[in-house]
Tab-separated table of C-alpha atoms (C1' of nucleotides) in Angstrom:
chain	number	residue	atom	x	y	z
A	9	MET	CA	116.096	105.024	138.702
A	10	ALA	CA	112.357	104.998	138.116
A	11	MET	CA	112.732	108.276	136.326
A	12	THR	CA	112.889	106.658	132.922
A	13	THR	CA	109.132	106.525	132.621
A	14	ARG	CA	108.135	108.720	129.704
A	15	ARG	CA	110.934	111.200	129.618
A	16	TYR	CA	111.902	112.103	126.141
A	17	HIS	CA	113.148	108.654	125.411
A	18	HIS	CA	115.738	106.427	126.986
A	19	GLY	CA	118.193	105.707	124.254
A	20	ASP	CA	118.012	105.102	120.576
A	21	LEU	CA	114.413	105.304	119.439
A	22	ARG	CA	115.341	104.347	115.917
A	23	ALA	CA	116.919	101.072	116.970
A	24	ALA	CA	114.111	100.400	119.444
A	25	LEU	CA	111.545	100.853	116.694
A	26	LEU	CA	113.356	98.429	114.436
A	27	THR	CA	113.739	95.644	116.960
A	28	ARG	CA	110.195	96.024	118.207
A	29	ALA	CA	108.863	96.093	114.660
A	30	GLU	CA	110.652	92.899	113.809
A	31	GLN	CA	109.265	91.258	116.900
A	32	THR	CA	105.664	92.041	116.017
A	33	LEU	CA	106.378	91.085	112.420
A	34	ARG	CA	107.475	87.693	113.651
A	35	ASP	CA	104.743	87.268	116.252
A	36	LYS	CA	101.690	88.773	114.631
A	37	GLY	CA	102.458	89.135	110.953
A	38	PRO	CA	102.884	92.121	108.682
A	39	GLY	CA	99.256	93.171	108.902
A	40	ALA	CA	99.595	93.874	112.592
A	41	LEU	CA	102.480	96.265	112.146
A	42	SER	CA	101.372	99.792	112.988
A	43	LEU	CA	103.518	102.826	113.681
A	44	ARG	CA	101.086	104.045	116.293
A	45	GLU	CA	101.122	100.780	118.184
A	46	LEU	CA	104.895	100.648	117.971
A	47	ALA	CA	105.045	104.119	119.463
A	48	ARG	CA	102.604	103.137	122.197
A	49	ASP	CA	104.644	100.055	123.061
A	50	LEU	CA	107.775	102.144	123.373
A	51	GLY	CA	106.071	104.789	125.487
A	52	VAL	CA	106.459	107.558	122.987
A	53	SER	CA	104.026	109.770	121.140
A	54	HIS	CA	102.584	108.523	117.871
A	55	ALA	CA	104.355	111.269	115.966
A	56	ALA	CA	107.790	110.439	117.310
A	57	PRO	CA	108.678	107.690	114.826
A	58	SER	CA	108.474	110.159	111.977
A	59	ARG	CA	111.697	111.754	113.233
A	60	HIS	CA	113.507	108.534	112.396
A	61	PHE	CA	111.528	107.129	109.502
A	62	LYS	CA	109.863	109.540	107.140
A	63	ASP	CA	107.326	106.888	106.318
A	64	LYS	CA	105.999	103.536	107.354
A	65	GLN	CA	107.570	102.241	104.164
A	66	ALA	CA	110.925	103.628	105.256
A	67	LEU	CA	110.747	101.519	108.390
A	68	LEU	CA	109.854	98.443	106.334
A	69	ASP	CA	112.755	99.145	103.995
A	70	ALA	CA	115.165	99.399	106.900
A	71	LEU	CA	113.798	96.137	108.269
A	72	ALA	CA	114.295	94.423	104.916
A	73	LEU	CA	117.827	95.738	104.659
A	74	ALA	CA	118.727	94.409	108.090
A	75	GLY	CA	117.222	91.099	107.040
A	76	PHE	CA	119.513	90.858	104.036
A	77	GLU	CA	122.485	91.576	106.218
A	78	ARG	CA	121.583	88.812	108.627
A	79	LEU	CA	120.847	86.361	105.840
A	80	GLY	CA	124.212	87.125	104.286
A	81	ALA	CA	125.904	86.663	107.641
A	82	ALA	CA	124.152	83.330	108.161
A	83	MET	CA	125.257	82.097	104.745
A	84	THR	CA	128.807	83.255	105.318
A	85	ALA	CA	128.926	81.568	108.702
A	86	ALA	CA	127.584	78.344	107.202
A	87	LEU	CA	130.313	78.419	104.566
A	88	GLU	CA	132.986	78.892	107.173
A	89	GLU	CA	131.867	75.837	109.072
A	90	ALA	CA	131.451	73.677	105.995
A	91	GLU	CA	133.897	71.182	104.539
A	92	ASP	CA	135.830	72.136	101.444
A	93	SER	CA	133.968	70.038	98.894
A	94	PHE	CA	131.529	71.846	96.665
A	95	ALA	CA	128.717	69.485	97.601
A	96	ASP	CA	129.132	70.244	101.282
A	97	ARG	CA	129.399	73.957	100.722
A	98	LEU	CA	126.317	74.051	98.517
A	99	SER	CA	124.360	72.037	101.020
A	100	ALA	CA	125.488	74.272	103.864
A	101	VAL	CA	124.406	77.426	102.059
A	102	LEU	CA	121.009	76.014	101.160
A	103	ARG	CA	120.458	74.901	104.725
A	104	ALA	CA	121.407	78.309	106.031
A	105	TYR	CA	119.020	79.968	103.583
A	106	VAL	CA	116.141	77.675	104.455
A	107	GLY	CA	116.871	77.957	108.151
A	108	PHE	CA	116.714	81.718	107.923
A	109	ALA	CA	113.520	81.491	105.893
A	110	ILE	CA	111.802	79.272	108.440
A	111	GLY	CA	112.937	81.387	111.372
A	112	ASN	CA	112.056	84.673	109.678
A	113	ALA	CA	109.210	83.890	107.325
A	114	ALA	CA	107.454	87.236	107.426
A	115	LEU	CA	110.742	89.081	107.185
A	116	LEU	CA	111.858	87.117	104.117
A	117	ASP	CA	108.518	87.915	102.551
A	118	LEU	CA	109.118	91.564	103.212
A	119	MET	CA	112.676	91.436	101.893
A	120	TYR	CA	111.562	90.188	98.509
A	121	SER	CA	108.276	92.042	98.364
A	122	VAL	CA	107.536	94.315	95.483
A	123	LYS	CA	106.494	97.513	97.140
A	124	HIS	CA	109.747	99.214	97.995
A	125	ASP	CA	110.149	102.751	96.802
A	126	PRO	CA	112.891	103.413	94.288
A	127	ALA	CA	115.212	105.179	96.729
A	128	ALA	CA	115.377	102.291	99.176
A	129	SER	CA	115.263	99.785	96.362
A	130	GLU	CA	118.749	100.863	95.469
A	131	ALA	CA	120.085	99.801	98.843
A	132	LEU	CA	118.052	96.610	98.723
A	133	ILE	CA	119.347	95.717	95.295
A	134	ALA	CA	122.857	96.304	96.576
A	135	ALA	CA	122.052	93.903	99.402
A	136	THR	CA	120.826	91.202	97.039
A	137	ASN	CA	123.933	91.772	94.964
A	138	ARG	CA	126.008	90.926	97.988
A	139	LEU	CA	124.144	87.617	98.184
A	140	ALA	CA	124.760	87.107	94.493
A	141	THR	CA	128.456	87.713	95.056
A	142	LEU	CA	128.431	85.115	97.775
A	143	ALA	CA	126.883	82.618	95.400
A	144	ALA	CA	129.373	83.548	92.715
A	145	GLU	CA	132.265	82.929	95.103
A	146	LEU	CA	130.837	79.535	95.938
A	147	ILE	CA	130.825	78.652	92.251
A	148	VAL	CA	134.266	80.065	91.503
A	149	ASP	CA	135.681	78.098	94.385
A	150	GLY	CA	134.046	74.948	93.019
A	151	GLN	CA	135.519	75.627	89.619
A	152	ARG	CA	138.945	76.188	91.107
A	153	ARG	CA	138.720	72.820	92.796
A	154	GLY	CA	137.789	71.285	89.479
A	155	GLU	CA	134.421	70.165	90.773
A	156	VAL	CA	132.178	72.647	89.023
A	157	ARG	CA	132.162	72.759	85.262
A	158	ASP	CA	133.810	75.696	83.563
A	159	GLY	CA	131.975	78.584	81.972
A	160	PRO	CA	130.804	82.063	82.955
A	161	VAL	CA	130.242	82.172	86.699
A	162	GLU	CA	126.919	83.917	86.389
A	163	SER	CA	125.540	81.238	84.124
A	164	ILE	CA	125.851	78.846	87.047
A	165	ALA	CA	125.528	81.160	90.042
A	166	LEU	CA	122.178	82.635	89.014
A	167	PRO	CA	120.356	79.327	88.538
A	168	VAL	CA	121.825	78.162	91.830
A	169	MET	CA	120.508	81.279	93.584
A	170	ALA	CA	117.140	80.721	91.937
A	171	ALA	CA	116.969	77.190	93.271
A	172	LEU	CA	118.026	78.264	96.770
A	173	HIS	CA	115.562	81.097	96.922
A	174	GLY	CA	112.779	79.168	95.253
A	175	PHE	CA	113.055	76.258	97.620
A	176	ALA	CA	113.067	78.563	100.644
A	177	ALA	CA	110.104	80.492	99.266
A	178	LEU	CA	108.092	77.314	98.747
A	179	VAL	CA	108.815	76.241	102.298
A	180	VAL	CA	107.873	79.608	103.758
A	181	SER	CA	104.651	79.935	101.796
A	182	GLY	CA	103.490	76.570	103.032
A	183	ALA	CA	103.428	75.115	99.524
A	184	LEU	CA	105.843	72.470	100.769
A	185	PRO	CA	104.612	70.746	103.928
A	186	PRO	CA	107.168	70.799	106.768
A	187	GLU	CA	107.603	67.035	106.872
A	188	LEU	CA	108.879	67.080	103.290
A	189	VAL	CA	111.442	69.814	103.869
A	190	GLU	CA	114.368	67.557	104.756
A	191	GLN	CA	113.889	65.266	101.802
A	192	GLY	CA	113.286	68.213	99.492
A	193	LEU	CA	116.441	69.876	100.721
A	194	ASP	CA	118.491	66.833	99.793
A	195	ASP	CA	116.801	66.442	96.424
A	196	THR	CA	117.371	70.097	95.579
A	197	VAL	CA	121.041	69.905	96.490
A	198	ALA	CA	121.311	66.741	94.395
A	199	LEU	CA	119.708	68.253	91.308
A	200	VAL	CA	121.729	71.434	91.517
A	201	LEU	CA	124.889	69.398	92.009
A	202	ARG	CA	124.217	67.315	88.931
A	203	GLY	CA	123.513	70.505	87.039
A	204	ALA	CA	126.662	72.241	88.156
A	205	LEU	CA	129.254	69.502	88.385
A	206	GLN	CA	131.742	68.483	85.760
A	207	THR	CA	130.124	66.068	83.350
A	208	ASN	CA	130.538	62.456	84.516
A	209	ALA	CA	131.622	63.579	87.939
A	210	VAL	CA	128.488	62.246	89.614
B	26	MET	CA	68.804	102.524	79.883
B	27	ALA	CA	70.352	105.234	82.041
B	28	MET	CA	68.589	103.693	84.969
B	29	THR	CA	71.611	101.705	86.021
B	30	THR	CA	73.100	104.560	87.998
B	31	ARG	CA	73.200	103.550	91.640
B	32	ARG	CA	70.347	101.095	91.777
B	33	TYR	CA	71.143	98.188	93.992
B	34	HIS	CA	73.850	97.043	91.692
B	35	HIS	CA	73.942	96.086	88.055
B	36	GLY	CA	75.106	92.537	88.023
B	37	ASP	CA	77.545	90.522	90.026
B	38	LEU	CA	79.146	92.693	92.678
B	39	ARG	CA	81.423	89.882	93.763
B	40	ALA	CA	82.959	89.481	90.326
B	41	ALA	CA	83.128	93.245	89.844
B	42	LEU	CA	85.027	93.610	93.110
B	43	LEU	CA	87.517	90.961	92.104
B	44	THR	CA	88.313	92.356	88.683
B	45	ARG	CA	88.533	95.896	89.969
B	46	ALA	CA	90.721	94.812	92.862
B	47	GLU	CA	93.109	93.075	90.527
B	48	GLN	CA	93.291	96.159	88.371
B	49	THR	CA	94.290	98.432	91.227
B	50	LEU	CA	96.657	95.748	92.486
B	51	ARG	CA	98.372	95.834	89.119
B	52	ASP	CA	98.269	99.609	88.679
B	53	LYS	CA	98.893	100.958	92.138
B	54	GLY	CA	100.231	98.097	94.203
B	55	PRO	CA	98.898	96.189	97.176
B	56	GLY	CA	99.123	99.135	99.543
B	57	ALA	CA	96.570	101.057	97.544
B	58	LEU	CA	93.956	98.334	97.782
B	59	SER	CA	91.084	99.508	99.976
B	60	LEU	CA	87.620	98.021	100.263
B	61	ARG	CA	86.098	101.459	100.642
B	62	GLU	CA	87.728	102.777	97.510
B	63	LEU	CA	86.698	99.663	95.617
B	64	ALA	CA	83.126	100.229	96.728
B	65	ARG	CA	83.307	103.871	95.725
B	66	ASP	CA	84.637	102.980	92.284
B	67	LEU	CA	81.799	100.543	91.753
B	68	GLY	CA	79.166	103.010	92.952
B	69	VAL	CA	78.133	101.003	95.937
B	70	SER	CA	78.121	101.699	99.662
B	71	HIS	CA	81.236	100.941	101.621
B	72	ALA	CA	79.470	98.202	103.535
B	73	ALA	CA	78.317	96.335	100.455
B	74	PRO	CA	81.499	94.302	99.866
B	75	SER	CA	81.062	92.591	103.202
B	76	ARG	CA	78.104	90.683	101.736
B	77	HIS	CA	80.491	88.954	99.376
B	78	PHE	CA	83.740	88.867	101.311
B	79	LYS	CA	83.589	88.607	105.060
B	80	ASP	CA	86.929	90.291	105.273
B	81	LYS	CA	89.505	92.183	103.295
B	82	GLN	CA	91.649	89.101	103.653
B	83	ALA	CA	88.899	86.997	102.095
B	84	LEU	CA	89.029	89.180	99.005
B	85	LEU	CA	92.806	88.838	98.856
B	86	ASP	CA	92.521	85.074	99.218
B	87	ALA	CA	90.024	84.897	96.362
B	88	LEU	CA	92.358	87.017	94.264
B	89	ALA	CA	95.283	84.719	95.006
B	90	LEU	CA	93.216	81.669	94.150
B	91	ALA	CA	92.210	83.109	90.798
B	92	GLY	CA	95.871	83.890	90.202
B	93	PHE	CA	96.868	80.271	90.708
B	94	GLU	CA	94.208	79.166	88.290
B	95	ARG	CA	95.455	81.523	85.623
B	96	LEU	CA	99.066	80.593	86.215
B	97	GLY	CA	98.157	76.922	85.883
B	98	ALA	CA	96.257	77.644	82.696
B	99	ALA	CA	99.206	79.574	81.263
B	100	MET	CA	101.575	76.711	82.037
B	101	THR	CA	99.222	74.158	80.555
B	102	ALA	CA	98.782	76.229	77.419
B	103	ALA	CA	102.529	76.597	77.060
B	104	LEU	CA	102.950	72.838	77.314
B	105	GLU	CA	100.375	72.249	74.629
B	106	GLU	CA	102.165	74.493	72.203
B	107	ALA	CA	105.613	73.115	72.985
B	108	GLU	CA	107.544	70.456	71.105
B	109	ASP	CA	107.758	66.992	72.576
B	110	SER	CA	111.325	67.076	73.810
B	111	PHE	CA	111.838	67.549	77.524
B	112	ALA	CA	114.143	70.467	76.962
B	113	ASP	CA	111.516	72.331	74.975
B	114	ARG	CA	108.775	71.532	77.417
B	115	LEU	CA	110.821	72.635	80.402
B	116	SER	CA	111.781	75.838	78.670
B	117	ALA	CA	108.160	76.512	77.711
B	118	VAL	CA	106.946	76.073	81.274
B	119	LEU	CA	109.639	78.312	82.713
B	120	ARG	CA	108.872	80.977	80.144
B	121	ALA	CA	105.176	80.783	80.934
B	122	TYR	CA	105.905	81.098	84.647
B	123	VAL	CA	108.221	84.059	84.216
B	124	GLY	CA	105.854	85.701	81.753
B	125	PHE	CA	103.038	85.437	84.251
B	126	ALA	CA	105.298	86.748	86.995
B	127	ILE	CA	106.309	89.806	85.001
B	128	GLY	CA	102.758	90.541	83.903
B	129	ASN	CA	101.306	89.998	87.368
B	130	ALA	CA	104.066	90.885	89.791
B	131	ALA	CA	101.930	92.118	92.664
B	132	LEU	CA	99.512	89.233	92.223
B	133	LEU	CA	102.294	86.628	92.336
B	134	ASP	CA	103.546	88.292	95.483
B	135	LEU	CA	100.100	87.973	96.974
B	136	MET	CA	99.731	84.350	95.878
B	137	TYR	CA	102.820	83.267	97.766
B	138	SER	CA	102.501	85.678	100.652
B	139	VAL	CA	102.407	84.364	104.150
B	140	LYS	CA	99.354	85.978	105.627
B	141	HIS	CA	96.483	83.816	104.457
B	142	ASP	CA	94.146	82.561	107.134
B	143	PRO	CA	94.029	78.805	107.613
B	144	ALA	CA	90.622	78.334	106.017
B	145	ALA	CA	91.608	79.877	102.699
B	146	SER	CA	95.080	78.425	102.956
B	147	GLU	CA	93.547	75.042	102.360
B	148	ALA	CA	92.222	76.102	98.978
B	149	LEU	CA	95.492	77.841	98.179
B	150	ILE	CA	97.532	74.799	99.063
B	151	ALA	CA	95.281	72.746	96.823
B	152	ALA	CA	95.997	75.247	94.070
B	153	THR	CA	99.765	74.968	94.501
B	154	ASN	CA	99.349	71.206	94.513
B	155	ARG	CA	97.793	71.450	91.083
B	156	LEU	CA	100.931	73.268	89.938
B	157	ALA	CA	103.041	70.576	91.560
B	158	THR	CA	101.055	67.941	89.680
B	159	LEU	CA	101.733	69.783	86.464
B	160	ALA	CA	105.446	69.750	87.192
B	161	ALA	CA	105.270	66.070	88.093
B	162	GLU	CA	103.611	65.261	84.786
B	163	LEU	CA	106.330	67.132	82.966
B	164	ILE	CA	108.927	64.970	84.681
B	165	VAL	CA	107.067	61.697	84.223
B	166	ASP	CA	106.698	62.457	80.555
B	167	GLY	CA	110.419	63.131	80.302
B	168	GLN	CA	111.156	59.856	82.042
B	169	ARG	CA	108.822	57.989	79.700
B	170	ARG	CA	110.708	59.424	76.760
B	171	GLY	CA	113.927	58.264	78.349
B	172	GLU	CA	115.248	61.793	78.590
B	173	VAL	CA	114.918	62.342	82.306
B	174	ARG	CA	116.771	60.077	84.667
B	175	ASP	CA	114.771	57.537	86.648
B	176	GLY	CA	113.908	57.843	90.291
B	177	PRO	CA	111.021	59.121	92.389
B	178	VAL	CA	109.179	61.844	90.477
B	179	GLU	CA	109.039	64.171	93.440
B	180	SER	CA	112.786	64.059	93.904
B	181	ILE	CA	113.074	65.748	90.517
B	182	ALA	CA	109.799	67.675	90.272
B	183	LEU	CA	110.254	69.593	93.501
B	184	PRO	CA	113.726	70.980	92.725
B	185	VAL	CA	112.471	71.888	89.270
B	186	MET	CA	109.528	73.774	90.755
B	187	ALA	CA	111.912	75.487	93.167
B	188	ALA	CA	114.084	76.669	90.297
B	189	LEU	CA	111.086	77.877	88.273
B	190	HIS	CA	109.563	79.732	91.159
B	191	GLY	CA	112.859	81.053	92.441
B	192	PHE	CA	113.873	82.464	89.102
B	193	ALA	CA	110.481	84.120	88.652
B	194	ALA	CA	110.626	85.513	92.178
B	195	LEU	CA	114.064	87.003	91.600
B	196	VAL	CA	112.852	88.659	88.423
B	197	VAL	CA	109.742	90.070	90.054
B	198	SER	CA	111.541	91.404	93.097
B	199	GLY	CA	113.964	93.290	90.910
B	200	ALA	CA	116.926	91.319	92.197
B	201	LEU	CA	117.609	90.332	88.600
B	202	PRO	CA	117.760	93.339	86.267
B	203	PRO	CA	115.417	93.025	83.259
B	204	GLU	CA	118.214	92.989	80.702
B	205	LEU	CA	119.596	89.813	82.253
B	206	VAL	CA	116.301	87.947	82.227
B	207	GLU	CA	116.672	86.306	78.823
B	208	GLN	CA	120.177	85.046	79.494
B	209	GLY	CA	119.203	83.940	82.992
B	210	LEU	CA	116.225	82.071	81.621
B	211	ASP	CA	118.463	80.088	79.281
B	212	ASP	CA	121.040	79.420	81.976
B	213	THR	CA	118.404	78.218	84.390
B	214	VAL	CA	116.885	75.876	81.846
B	215	ALA	CA	120.379	74.604	81.070
B	216	LEU	CA	121.287	73.908	84.679
B	217	VAL	CA	118.001	72.201	85.443
B	218	LEU	CA	118.319	70.136	82.290
B	219	ARG	CA	121.789	68.936	83.233
B	220	GLY	CA	120.456	68.142	86.672
B	221	ALA	CA	117.472	66.221	85.419
B	222	LEU	CA	118.677	64.489	82.281
B	223	GLN	CA	120.045	60.998	81.998
B	224	THR	CA	123.719	61.017	82.832
B	225	ASN	CA	125.866	61.670	79.758
B	226	ALA	CA	122.858	62.778	77.763
B	227	VAL	CA	124.072	66.364	77.550
C	13	DA	C1'	117.807	117.841	118.271
C	14	DC	C1'	113.942	115.413	119.679
C	15	DC	C1'	109.446	114.948	121.045
C	16	DT	C1'	104.205	116.225	121.995
C	17	DG	C1'	99.241	117.175	120.981
C	18	DA	C1'	95.905	118.263	118.044
C	19	DA	C1'	94.027	117.903	113.560
C	20	DC	C1'	92.977	115.813	108.981
C	21	DA	C1'	91.668	112.484	105.917
C	22	DC	C1'	91.482	108.174	105.586
C	23	DC	C1'	90.732	102.966	106.922
C	24	DG	C1'	88.007	97.996	108.150
C	25	DT	C1'	84.114	96.139	110.469
C	26	DT	C1'	79.565	95.900	112.438
C	27	DC	C1'	74.665	96.445	112.663
C	28	DA	C1'	70.170	98.299	112.652
C	29	DA	C1'	67.275	99.599	109.120
C	30	DG	C1'	65.560	99.972	104.513
C	31	DT	C1'	63.814	97.958	99.625
D	27	DA	C1'	68.622	88.538	99.236
D	28	DC	C1'	71.102	92.594	98.871
D	29	DC	C1'	72.290	97.003	100.075
D	30	DT	C1'	72.490	101.659	102.943
D	31	DG	C1'	73.893	104.927	106.674
D	32	DA	C1'	75.615	105.727	110.814
D	33	DA	C1'	78.793	104.520	114.299
D	34	DC	C1'	83.149	102.718	116.369
D	35	DA	C1'	87.784	102.122	116.881
D	36	DC	C1'	91.446	102.340	114.589
D	37	DC	C1'	95.120	104.072	111.012
D	38	DG	C1'	99.348	107.281	108.650
D	39	DT	C1'	100.906	111.892	108.101
D	40	DT	C1'	101.583	116.706	109.092
D	41	DC	C1'	102.677	120.692	111.796
D	42	DA	C1'	102.691	124.144	115.240
D	43	DA	C1'	104.418	124.234	119.664
D	44	DG	C1'	107.020	122.792	123.546
D	45	DT	C1'	111.714	121.338	126.169
DNA sequence: ACCTGAACACCGTTCAAGT
DNA sequence: ACCTGAACACCGTTCAAGT
């Protein structure tokens, strides 16, 4: 069973590259991410990754895509555990978003970074649309319960997404010191609530 | 006067590096930014930049810092031209922020990116604090006019900043298609206004 | 199908030496 | 003080060739 050393490759090089890449992204930042080092770590030649990702950018795109899937899953899970009231559901989603952001700072950066090529951008935009749908469902549900004011869903869902993402981005970039995160979280939920609720419902 | 070709260097290499770097950042994206190419473009040896920036990262940090100063200036200018009402002032600031984001997408990305070294981070955090102060003044002014509800300034200013930044970030990343920007801008202002105004003032 | 090895054209950084 | 030139240790990408 010691025959696994440097055969062709054990199993799924593509998956191995992705998980390893995310690890170094988390541990050493995006600047330290090199295809050659990845290949070295996995005991494979430096040209091997190109079989699975035509480009370094292609690997980054795949990483970003996986990130969106996990973020969506985290938000969905948070909603499932939350109470029924709109306030609780909004708070749960924001907390899930911020939690993901703190635990995956470099990845979130990558997910929203500008330099994706058009082909992959399509898939990434689809991924963000899934998040937007999630937000829209949150709003529609609130409207159904009579808690959120009426009107086009998007006119409420988009600003809510902006606030969620903006708060998480400020936390991740270090613009908001960690000790102010909890308070800021509550204040952001409160402002969004006031903005979204039925008039006089506060 | 044709003696300027490849002497030591005409004037201020540091400034020349910064402006040129920002140009290529805008035109060809962050991936295309190379110290050696910068040096080549400016007719200087590839080792020359190291006299002015110890590091590639140091150049990026300086670029980010300059970006924050210009963003702050744009927001301040927008406030000076705006009407006195809180609604107008908020709208003006958001428009300035988004305008800067669209015109300087890669730079904004860099400004809020995670990989700054601690030394420069200090200066960058100071720069974001100046933006936070600007937002706080906007709120305080609104409270003075009796338009914004009372309470700790930060509890309103931070969520407002989050919404501003988040909306701009969504636009820049392409998550929000360009044709929806105008509508989204209005909706975001509207939600933040409802969240920040005196109850029943809508 | 999947990978290797060599080759090519780049990088960033450092450091003696020049003016 | 400011810059050059050479050197070092890396990159990403490509492509014939191997199994």
